XYZ file of C-alpha atoms in Angstrom:
699
model
C -8.656 19.794 35.932
C -10.333 23.077 36.922
C -9.934 25.217 40.031
C -13.404 25.637 42.203
C -13.440 29.356 42.327
C -13.707 30.911 46.310
C -17.238 32.500 45.274
C -18.606 29.344 44.216
C -21.445 28.644 46.890
C -21.367 25.428 46.212
C -19.727 22.206 43.123
C -21.340 22.974 39.516
C -23.586 20.978 38.405
C -21.648 19.587 35.472
C -18.074 17.866 36.167
C -15.576 18.968 33.891
C -15.294 15.797 31.540
C -19.307 16.223 31.002
C -20.163 16.004 28.184
C -21.943 19.263 26.818
C -24.034 17.626 23.815
C -27.147 15.466 25.273
C -29.820 13.673 24.118
C -29.369 15.026 20.332
C -28.450 13.323 16.983
C -25.050 13.307 16.513
C -22.740 13.730 13.132
C -21.346 10.268 12.287
C -18.307 11.609 12.662
C -18.480 12.473 16.538
C -20.126 9.367 17.290
C -16.400 7.128 14.955
C -13.696 6.499 17.760
C -11.299 9.852 18.496
C -13.854 11.966 18.129
C -14.138 15.266 20.125
C -17.875 16.934 21.233
C -17.581 20.558 23.303
C -16.868 19.132 27.129
C -18.972 21.314 29.489
C -15.022 22.568 30.948
C -13.887 23.942 27.816
C -12.995 27.531 28.853
C -12.173 29.308 25.683
C -14.800 27.768 23.394
C -17.979 24.776 21.757
C -17.133 24.204 19.186
C -20.366 22.486 17.161
C -19.314 22.234 13.745
C -18.851 18.535 13.070
C -20.885 17.159 16.066
C -24.468 18.969 15.340
C -26.065 19.220 11.735
C -26.443 23.213 10.752
C -28.320 24.235 8.443
C -27.354 24.657 5.059
C -27.622 28.576 5.340
C -25.772 29.678 8.649
C -22.187 30.116 9.109
C -19.419 27.941 10.406
C -18.644 31.061 12.801
C -22.353 31.028 13.908
C -21.695 27.599 15.387
C -18.868 27.910 17.447
C -18.516 29.456 21.454
C -16.580 31.845 21.915
C -16.033 32.545 25.088
C -13.759 35.614 24.681
C -12.987 39.512 25.682
C -15.705 39.780 28.892
C -15.895 35.905 29.330
C -12.384 35.153 29.835
C -12.650 35.981 33.418
C -13.336 32.800 35.397
C -16.935 34.399 37.380
C -18.034 34.616 33.731
C -16.868 31.978 32.097
C -18.004 30.105 34.041
C -21.665 31.727 34.498
C -21.676 31.880 31.445
C -20.731 27.711 30.820
C -23.277 26.515 33.121
C -26.227 28.588 31.477
C -25.555 27.184 28.157
C -25.421 23.942 29.569
C -28.349 24.879 30.680
C -30.171 25.919 28.383
C -28.690 23.527 25.875
C -29.644 20.389 28.028
C -33.184 21.169 30.314
C -33.744 17.705 30.456
C -31.168 16.654 32.656
C -31.395 14.538 35.736
C -29.135 17.575 37.360
C -31.544 20.317 35.639
C -34.573 18.817 36.310
C -34.137 17.945 40.371
C -33.119 21.641 40.030
C -36.433 22.301 39.976
C -35.326 24.891 36.465
C -37.685 24.965 33.823
C -35.789 27.778 31.258
C -38.255 29.057 27.906
C -36.535 29.583 24.131
C -35.091 27.613 21.505
C -31.239 26.066 22.425
C -29.179 25.326 19.649
C -26.220 26.272 18.206
C -26.639 29.864 17.541
C -29.627 31.108 20.609
C -25.957 29.929 22.606
C -23.931 32.484 20.618
C -26.516 34.813 21.944
C -26.821 34.386 25.409
C -22.659 34.810 24.916
C -22.946 37.868 23.352
C -25.198 39.491 25.681
C -23.192 38.956 28.624
C -19.603 40.033 26.817
C -22.065 42.652 27.232
C -22.929 42.998 30.371
C -19.862 42.586 31.256
C -18.154 45.456 29.527
C -21.341 47.780 31.101
C -20.704 47.715 34.344
C -17.197 47.509 34.232
C -17.596 50.759 32.305
C -20.406 51.041 35.431
C -18.247 51.093 38.437
C -20.243 48.149 39.042
C -17.992 45.076 40.474
C -16.184 43.208 38.676
C -18.390 39.376 39.251
C -22.103 39.816 39.227
C -21.832 38.376 42.972
C -22.884 41.912 44.317
C -25.296 43.024 42.073
C -28.939 44.270 41.981
C -31.688 43.757 40.407
C -31.891 47.791 40.365
C -28.012 46.960 38.497
C -30.498 44.532 36.099
C -33.278 47.306 35.214
C -30.433 49.922 34.842
C -28.789 47.712 31.912
C -31.359 47.244 30.054
C -32.751 51.303 30.699
C -29.047 52.733 28.720
C -30.208 49.434 26.302
C -32.322 51.427 24.865
C -31.136 54.474 24.917
C -28.701 53.865 23.195
C -31.585 53.302 20.837
C -31.033 49.408 20.627
C -34.132 47.636 18.336
C -36.954 46.251 20.476
C -36.433 43.190 19.307
C -32.529 43.817 20.646
C -33.736 44.736 23.855
C -35.991 41.781 24.317
C -32.897 39.536 23.198
C -31.071 40.738 26.261
C -34.483 41.193 29.006
C -34.857 37.029 28.139
C -30.912 36.597 29.400
C -31.666 38.490 32.347
C -34.401 37.247 32.762
C -33.587 32.817 32.228
C -30.296 33.852 34.363
C -32.760 34.156 36.808
C -34.750 31.257 36.316
C -32.033 29.339 36.188
C -29.784 30.781 40.133
C -31.040 27.849 41.928
C -29.541 26.279 39.838
C -25.852 27.530 38.950
C -22.429 27.476 41.423
C -22.225 30.558 41.200
C -24.072 34.128 43.119
C -26.628 35.306 40.664
C -28.952 39.000 42.000
C -31.927 37.136 42.646
C -35.293 37.522 41.736
C -36.655 38.107 38.476
C -36.012 41.922 37.802
C -39.369 42.384 36.162
C -42.457 39.702 38.206
C -45.302 38.744 35.710
C -43.387 40.842 33.185
C -43.186 39.455 29.518
C -39.386 40.166 27.747
C -42.158 41.908 24.897
C -43.765 44.108 27.467
C -40.273 45.614 29.095
C -38.508 46.528 25.863
C -42.028 47.694 25.100
C -41.966 45.397 21.225
C -45.014 46.271 19.542
C -47.187 42.519 20.072
C -47.767 40.771 16.769
C -50.592 40.667 15.142
C -52.141 38.276 12.750
C -51.155 40.104 10.093
C -48.291 39.921 7.841
C -46.436 42.464 7.762
C -43.866 41.097 4.752
C -44.510 43.972 2.112
C -44.224 42.604 -1.094
C -41.704 42.739 -4.550
C -42.688 46.168 -6.192
C -43.832 45.057 -9.713
C -41.270 47.514 -11.046
C -38.647 44.831 -10.389
C -40.051 41.787 -9.323
C -40.064 41.899 -13.101
C -37.096 42.986 -14.879
C -35.870 40.243 -12.134
C -37.577 37.248 -13.231
C -36.393 37.934 -16.701
C -33.356 38.783 -16.556
C -32.728 35.108 -13.923
C -34.687 33.675 -17.153
C -33.054 34.890 -20.075
C -29.474 33.680 -17.706
C -30.709 30.068 -16.947
C -32.502 29.537 -20.677
C -31.033 31.721 -23.055
C -26.616 32.543 -21.372
C -26.190 29.086 -19.350
C -25.264 26.688 -22.298
C -22.669 29.405 -23.533
C -20.874 29.196 -20.223
C -21.717 25.698 -19.781
C -19.330 24.777 -22.527
C -16.804 26.872 -21.789
C -16.775 25.596 -18.509
C -16.045 22.216 -19.803
C -13.430 23.038 -22.260
C -11.663 25.448 -19.891
C -11.473 22.223 -17.916
C -10.917 19.993 -20.664
C -7.853 22.245 -21.539
C -7.057 22.339 -17.991
C -6.368 18.315 -17.514
C -5.129 17.332 -22.138
C -2.050 20.495 -20.566
C 1.486 18.749 -19.722
C 4.079 21.090 -17.323
C 6.796 20.181 -19.350
C 7.503 22.392 -22.520
C 8.922 20.088 -24.500
C 8.509 19.962 -27.715
C 6.948 23.715 -27.610
C 8.420 24.542 -30.852
C 6.724 22.502 -32.847
C 3.772 22.378 -31.223
C 3.872 26.112 -31.729
C 4.924 25.999 -35.399
C 1.553 23.704 -36.238
C -0.863 25.870 -33.812
C 0.261 28.635 -35.665
C -0.088 27.377 -39.125
C -4.210 26.512 -38.532
C -5.895 29.737 -39.451
C -8.862 28.342 -37.499
C -6.558 28.997 -34.490
C -6.675 32.274 -33.616
C -4.521 34.809 -30.343
C -7.018 35.318 -27.831
C -7.069 38.432 -26.239
C -9.045 40.244 -23.076
C -11.915 41.760 -24.289
C -11.142 44.688 -22.436
C -8.437 46.378 -23.999
C -10.539 45.721 -27.593
C -10.770 49.606 -28.016
C -6.685 49.443 -27.485
C -4.156 49.858 -29.964
C -2.970 46.763 -29.666
C -4.996 44.699 -27.363
C -3.670 43.079 -24.935
C -3.071 39.071 -25.274
C -3.816 36.757 -21.751
C -0.814 34.414 -22.158
C -2.422 32.114 -19.704
C -5.265 30.851 -22.498
C -3.356 30.910 -25.025
C -0.603 28.119 -23.226
C -3.829 26.400 -22.498
C -4.744 26.196 -26.149
C -1.574 25.588 -27.002
C -1.185 21.944 -23.910
C 0.524 23.530 -21.887
C 0.026 24.496 -18.048
C -1.391 28.035 -17.437
C 2.183 28.147 -15.445
C 4.667 27.789 -18.594
C 3.593 30.355 -19.778
C 7.169 32.265 -19.621
C 8.005 29.547 -21.505
C 6.446 31.928 -24.020
C 6.404 35.572 -22.553
C 10.142 35.454 -21.079
C 11.929 38.355 -22.689
C 14.950 36.704 -21.037
C 15.030 33.685 -23.689
C 16.163 33.774 -27.337
C 12.780 31.404 -28.870
C 10.142 33.087 -25.861
C 11.211 36.673 -27.275
C 11.173 34.548 -31.131
C 7.155 32.759 -29.600
C 6.216 36.812 -28.444
C 6.896 38.686 -31.869
C 5.006 36.187 -33.534
C 1.849 36.293 -31.587
C 2.432 40.010 -31.525
C 2.424 39.873 -35.656
C -1.014 38.107 -35.662
C -2.150 40.043 -33.676
C -1.288 43.479 -35.473
C -2.717 41.495 -38.654
C -6.045 40.797 -36.669
C -5.998 36.870 -35.981
C -7.469 37.783 -32.646
C -11.417 36.334 -29.984
C -12.271 36.894 -26.850
C -14.823 33.678 -27.793
C -11.388 31.253 -27.602
C -12.986 28.936 -24.974
C -17.062 28.831 -26.666
C -16.705 30.179 -29.971
C -19.638 31.836 -31.352
C -22.676 32.695 -28.310
C -25.644 33.791 -28.792
C -27.085 37.064 -29.963
C -29.019 39.863 -28.675
C -30.747 43.123 -29.162
C -28.972 45.562 -27.327
C -30.560 48.723 -26.082
C -28.542 50.817 -29.195
C -31.055 48.373 -31.471
C -27.252 46.329 -32.923
C -27.245 42.869 -32.654
C -24.440 41.024 -31.093
C -22.769 38.207 -28.717
C -24.931 38.624 -25.037
C -21.285 38.986 -23.820
C -17.951 40.244 -24.231
C -15.984 37.768 -24.290
C -15.419 34.147 -21.266
C -12.642 34.126 -19.788
C -10.889 32.631 -16.854
C -12.042 35.297 -14.858
C -15.090 36.731 -16.650
C -16.437 32.926 -16.482
C -15.954 32.702 -12.912
C -18.620 35.285 -12.532
C -20.692 34.340 -15.174
C -21.077 31.133 -13.834
C -21.090 33.214 -10.126
C -24.367 34.875 -11.236
C -25.979 31.633 -13.179
C -26.212 30.153 -9.916
C -27.196 33.827 -8.860
C -29.859 33.432 -11.097
C -31.131 29.930 -10.185
C -31.452 31.143 -6.366
C -33.759 33.897 -7.428
C -35.508 31.762 -9.796
C -36.005 29.053 -6.648
C -36.885 31.919 -4.562
C -39.077 34.276 -6.645
C -41.391 30.858 -8.201
C -41.624 28.507 -5.973
C -42.703 29.797 -1.641
C -39.831 27.861 -0.629
C -38.370 29.732 1.786
C -34.412 30.793 2.005
C -33.400 28.410 4.494
C -35.468 25.123 2.317
C -33.875 25.763 -0.342
C -30.101 26.218 0.895
C -31.028 22.873 2.283
C -31.856 21.526 -1.417
C -29.113 18.416 -1.819
C -28.354 17.208 -5.635
C -30.140 15.787 -8.305
C -33.888 17.474 -6.077
C -36.189 16.964 -9.240
C -38.598 14.256 -7.732
C -42.226 13.500 -8.757
C -45.075 14.047 -5.891
C -47.876 12.788 -7.107
C -47.774 12.267 -10.105
C -46.367 16.727 -10.891
C -42.260 17.787 -10.065
C -41.124 18.566 -7.664
C -38.392 19.373 -5.334
C -37.512 17.525 -2.447
C -35.855 19.546 0.145
C -35.854 20.084 4.457
C -37.784 21.910 6.267
C -35.825 24.379 8.722
C -38.885 26.730 10.533
C -40.288 25.545 13.284
C -39.108 21.663 13.423
C -36.709 19.943 15.773
C -36.695 16.813 12.982
C -35.391 18.430 9.383
C -38.951 16.597 7.917
C -38.509 16.593 4.579
C -41.112 18.182 2.128
C -42.067 19.077 -1.330
C -42.646 21.456 -2.791
C -44.449 21.656 -7.251
C -43.125 23.561 -9.569
C -43.338 24.714 -13.422
C -40.759 23.675 -15.671
C -38.879 26.127 -16.156
C -37.946 25.979 -12.440
C -36.204 21.995 -13.554
C -34.178 23.758 -15.676
C -32.782 26.484 -12.815
C -32.223 23.653 -10.587
C -30.276 21.373 -13.495
C -27.851 24.814 -14.078
C -27.414 25.600 -10.256
C -25.790 22.087 -9.724
C -23.747 22.230 -12.253
C -22.264 24.928 -11.360
C -21.860 23.494 -7.836
C -18.496 23.065 -6.661
C -20.740 20.669 -3.288
C -20.551 17.536 -2.767
C -24.311 17.568 -1.382
C -25.719 21.363 -2.039
C -27.703 22.866 -5.579
C -26.571 26.303 -3.950
C -23.452 26.887 -2.403
C -19.907 29.049 -3.850
C -17.844 27.935 -7.519
C -14.769 28.210 -5.941
C -12.989 25.424 -4.631
C -11.329 27.867 -2.098
C -14.205 28.487 0.130
C -14.910 25.581 2.263
C -17.367 26.790 4.917
C -19.969 26.401 1.591
C -22.549 29.006 2.987
C -24.013 31.181 1.082
C -26.965 34.381 1.688
C -29.728 34.499 -0.199
C -30.338 38.798 0.384
C -26.283 38.548 -1.231
C -26.714 36.227 -4.335
C -30.064 38.391 -5.044
C -28.658 42.010 -5.227
C -25.453 40.103 -6.994
C -27.367 38.775 -9.601
C -29.016 43.345 -9.831
C -25.684 44.269 -9.837
C -24.519 41.789 -12.432
C -26.981 42.057 -14.409
C -27.097 46.486 -14.582
C -23.543 46.048 -15.316
C -23.794 44.363 -18.085
C -27.125 45.154 -19.729
C -25.008 46.959 -22.252
C -24.547 43.581 -24.051
C -27.231 41.083 -23.047
C -29.395 44.171 -23.692
C -31.778 43.184 -20.076
C -33.898 45.530 -18.883
C -32.030 47.057 -15.986
C -33.566 45.977 -12.794
C -34.861 48.839 -9.954
C -32.730 47.894 -6.818
C -35.025 48.483 -3.868
C -35.357 47.137 -1.042
C -35.703 43.283 -1.715
C -35.192 40.420 0.591
C -35.558 36.300 -0.289
C -39.130 36.538 2.593
C -40.886 38.765 0.509
C -40.579 36.361 -2.686
C -42.947 33.711 -1.005
C -44.910 37.007 0.148
C -45.459 38.241 -3.859
C -46.032 34.588 -5.166
C -49.038 34.143 -3.194
C -50.203 37.295 -3.712
C -50.349 36.630 -7.407
C -51.736 32.665 -7.495
C -54.661 33.852 -5.216
C -55.826 36.518 -7.719
C -56.921 33.228 -10.128
C -59.435 31.024 -9.718
C -59.584 28.225 -7.232
C -56.079 29.033 -6.065
C -56.053 29.791 -2.846
C -55.883 26.004 -1.828
C -52.649 25.635 -3.556
C -51.719 28.474 -1.904
C -51.848 26.729 1.477
C -50.584 23.654 0.585
C -47.336 25.675 -0.261
C -47.231 27.603 2.025
C -47.282 24.665 4.200
C -49.881 26.284 6.613
C -52.897 23.895 8.700
C -56.603 25.012 7.357
C -58.816 26.404 9.888
C -61.326 26.626 7.725
C -62.341 25.601 4.161
C -59.439 27.198 2.144
C -56.256 28.545 3.942
C -56.103 30.032 7.178
C -55.930 33.833 8.294
C -51.521 33.622 7.953
C -52.194 32.287 4.061
C -54.941 34.764 3.466
C -52.279 37.545 4.688
C -49.700 35.831 2.788
C -52.388 36.268 -0.906
C -53.674 40.048 0.978
C -53.059 42.655 -2.272
C -50.834 45.004 -2.019
C -51.548 48.691 -4.181
C -48.062 48.709 -6.300
C -49.727 45.321 -7.862
C -53.099 45.954 -8.229
C -52.955 47.764 -11.450
C -50.760 44.792 -13.200
C -53.165 42.588 -11.100
C -55.991 44.263 -12.961
C -54.729 44.242 -16.248
C -53.832 40.990 -16.013
C -57.092 39.798 -15.025
C -58.803 41.554 -17.280
C -56.474 40.698 -20.420
C -57.662 36.810 -19.626
C -60.905 36.958 -19.253
C -61.290 38.987 -23.547
C -59.492 36.634 -23.797
C -61.590 34.249 -22.553
C -65.232 35.985 -23.619
C -63.042 36.409 -26.764
C -62.798 32.670 -27.211
C -66.906 32.416 -26.488
C -67.738 34.593 -29.010
C -65.097 32.886 -32.107
C -67.237 29.090 -31.308
C -71.455 31.460 -31.373
C -69.906 32.605 -34.553
C -68.679 28.793 -35.591
C -72.444 28.208 -34.383
C -71.258 25.809 -31.400
C -72.889 25.940 -27.894
C -71.437 27.685 -25.571
C -73.653 27.360 -23.024
C -77.666 27.412 -21.377
C -79.655 29.405 -18.858
C -80.974 33.027 -19.100
C -77.543 34.297 -18.446
C -76.013 32.803 -21.307
C -79.462 33.741 -23.545
C -77.902 36.941 -22.525
C -74.538 36.326 -23.430
C -75.510 35.264 -26.585
C -78.364 38.521 -27.725
C -75.216 40.395 -27.152
C -72.948 38.264 -29.547
C -75.376 38.395 -31.671
C -75.330 42.041 -32.097
C -71.411 42.607 -31.845
C -71.996 40.139 -35.249
C -74.996 42.362 -36.689
C -72.718 45.216 -36.197
C -69.535 44.180 -37.897
C -71.325 43.363 -40.894
C -72.917 46.381 -40.496
C -69.861 48.271 -41.307
C -68.063 45.894 -43.351
C -65.575 44.726 -41.035
C -63.438 42.264 -40.048
C -61.952 40.703 -37.034
C -60.080 43.923 -35.490
C -62.934 45.344 -35.439
C -65.035 42.443 -33.936
C -61.870 42.605 -31.181
C -62.791 46.567 -30.215
C -66.651 45.796 -30.196
C -66.001 43.461 -27.437
C -63.600 45.257 -25.445
C -66.639 47.784 -25.571
C -69.606 46.303 -25.347
C -70.830 46.202 -21.952
C -70.329 42.123 -21.546
C -70.501 40.510 -17.281
C -69.481 37.521 -17.151
C -67.274 35.689 -14.076
C -66.169 32.440 -14.621
C -65.946 29.733 -12.349
C -65.650 25.392 -12.195
C -70.220 25.480 -11.751
C -71.517 27.602 -13.630
C -70.232 31.358 -15.622
C -72.176 33.768 -13.864
C -73.185 37.167 -16.006
C -74.590 39.817 -12.805
C -73.221 43.247 -13.117
C -71.090 43.095 -10.662
C -72.094 47.086 -10.258
C -76.521 45.896 -10.296
C -76.697 42.615 -9.986
C -81.254 42.841 -10.489
C -82.124 38.938 -9.902
C -78.825 37.294 -8.124
C -80.782 35.124 -6.146
C -76.765 34.133 -3.473
C -77.575 38.033 -2.457
C -81.715 37.189 -1.569
C -82.199 37.169 2.540
C -78.457 37.718 3.071
C -76.049 39.956 5.318
C -73.842 41.214 2.331
C -70.849 42.226 4.031
C -68.821 45.464 4.303
C -67.407 47.528 1.587
C -67.954 44.316 -0.801
C -69.462 44.606 -4.454
C -71.137 41.667 -6.762
C -72.327 38.793 -5.768
C -71.406 36.141 -2.966
C -69.834 33.092 -4.773
C -70.568 30.949 -1.405
C -74.013 31.330 -1.948
C -74.844 30.341 -6.085
C -77.209 28.749 -6.883
C -76.957 27.916 -10.526
C -80.339 26.141 -11.691
C -82.201 28.941 -10.046
C -80.700 31.821 -10.640
C -81.449 34.686 -14.015
C -77.192 35.480 -14.275
C -76.746 31.946 -14.256
C -74.954 30.610 -17.755
C -74.140 26.322 -17.728
C -70.855 25.683 -20.041
C -70.487 22.626 -21.855
C -67.649 22.307 -19.953
C -69.637 22.176 -17.071
C -72.007 19.050 -17.901
C -70.039 16.672 -16.821
C -69.227 18.087 -13.436
C -73.027 17.816 -13.214
C -73.627 13.974 -14.299
C -70.900 12.564 -12.202
C -72.722 14.603 -9.516
C -76.136 13.112 -10.459
C -74.139 9.331 -10.609
C -72.637 10.107 -6.960
C -75.597 11.158 -5.440
C -78.061 8.600 -7.060
C -75.568 5.690 -5.730
C -75.700 7.378 -1.848
C -80.012 7.814 -2.810
C -79.482 3.946 -3.497
C -77.530 3.072 -0.590
C -79.347 0.494 1.878
C -77.115 2.164 4.803
C -77.403 5.561 4.214
C -79.047 7.198 7.521
C -82.269 9.319 6.681
C -80.567 12.016 7.763
C -77.455 11.996 4.874
C -80.177 10.496 2.186
C -82.221 14.292 2.304
C -79.352 16.066 1.611
C -78.473 13.767 -1.251
C -81.951 14.041 -2.332
C -81.410 18.224 -2.216
C -78.842 17.873 -4.377
C -79.734 15.778 -7.119
C -82.805 18.229 -7.664
C -80.389 21.180 -8.301
C -78.222 18.458 -10.596
C -81.306 17.611 -12.325
C -82.922 21.220 -12.532
C -79.006 22.049 -13.959
C -79.183 19.663 -17.063
C -82.837 19.774 -17.698
C -81.869 23.497 -18.476
C -79.174 22.143 -20.922
C -81.221 19.874 -21.692
C -79.974 16.544 -20.720
C -82.148 13.302 -20.583
C -82.513 13.251 -16.214
């Protein structure tokens, strides 16, 4: 039993044996008999590992609170334990009776932050000559503490955290058994305003990944997953087979050695780094495995103190001198690539045991790069991906994972993906040693099982750039990149193509407050200056391909559209055809004319707009409209395909209008339909019939 302190005003609200974790779901192993849950009376540390579910990207050290250094002092120790107990159990009956209600999250990581801030506050007090126990401190001392912290160059966010802890201590003072300066040091002020931390705005400040980094990084990740992974996994399987079949006893090694050396197909494994030396260095441990013995038995071949070993060693070195060597003993031939100097050869000098470990790590990092780059998942959500994660969600492949941010019940979510990510997850699962998670260390000795997304990205960039002389991949600029930047970049990219804003809103999991997406989603999708030129070129290329397809269909005699806009496009195509014939040109001439002729087409779901965005004459959407400042061209949301002189109804649009006509007729013929709704359906029917009449369809 812990003795009460003489400075205590009253007994603590919590007895020493009371569990710290109350009202929260314990892990199964923590509910078994004999399992230990941290108690309030534990004065050295509170360990929540194995007690509460720890997020996959949180290290075990962040799930354990140490009462060390300054917090070993009995006064500060009890003060810290009481504050954290109140913070962690705000619905505790004793806390409710005391009338204390604290702000902020309550999880082991936040408790670690509280402990750190109290530890530094105690150290500051000692260094500045204040009493060892804070019962004689004043609110002026606390204000000075924050002023000194800001003066030392701490960031406003850091200062804000310290202010929050001190304000929580002031709020918890009625429930504390030890004295603490009475009163909020900053009454009526938030921690943000005290720290002069700029208030958050609705604008998303997350930068996009620069295009000069994005393109070579994504291409390199795909090359490792799609092209190089089969070689690495084959080598890994071969090494596992050799280790499983290896014998620890060297009995019969002479016969086995003679048999192995007599086969000309068997070559001596050497270190790839020693190929330029006059005599390459033999990989003795790998050679021992190839002979069928454990790597620890390699002394039976390489031990100069044994006559038999000396003889075998000389035979091996003679074979090496004759050129009977290989650096690909585990893999055979590797995938051939074109290198920067123009030569062609294997993508790796040789996958031995060490190189294999590095390559498996690179595969895991490449898979992480593809998933974080193309799925719009958060870093924490990627780390929560479990084995066999690809499921069918609404008839589309999706990743099943857990949402962490902003939730306490860890709900399951789905993220739609493309086939390359399915392949990436399969590779990551193949190299993972964790019994449950896909992204985990590839070496068994790291028991924690946690990874850092930032480190994986940086490690992969370094690995690619170091080995590009062999792989032939483009160099990746070492710019500032973080996992959340890929989410912003992908949102921006998908937003640049028609109709994709809805998908962006769904994938980002933001609740829509307008027809398509909310302001936060729009902030994620906001354009980036560095990407503007790339996106403009990409959109121009897509548009040209569609115009070229229309031209080829028109010259083949197919119908490409109806309406006044379509007639102008057809006239322009006819002029191009006439010019090509007059010049005796070919398809290349037609392509050049298509690129230089001013053909304005904005492809849409309900029609194509042929208005010139610099001079949209006849655009009905601009009649009596309030044009937003800075806007150029037609207003899509006010489009009238049945009336506008710029409208072009394509054959692909007619089934939509035909279906819409049948729907409106069903609504009109429904006797229970309200009159106002029937009037709206009749107006819609008139618009649809006008469009179909324009296309010559029967009504």
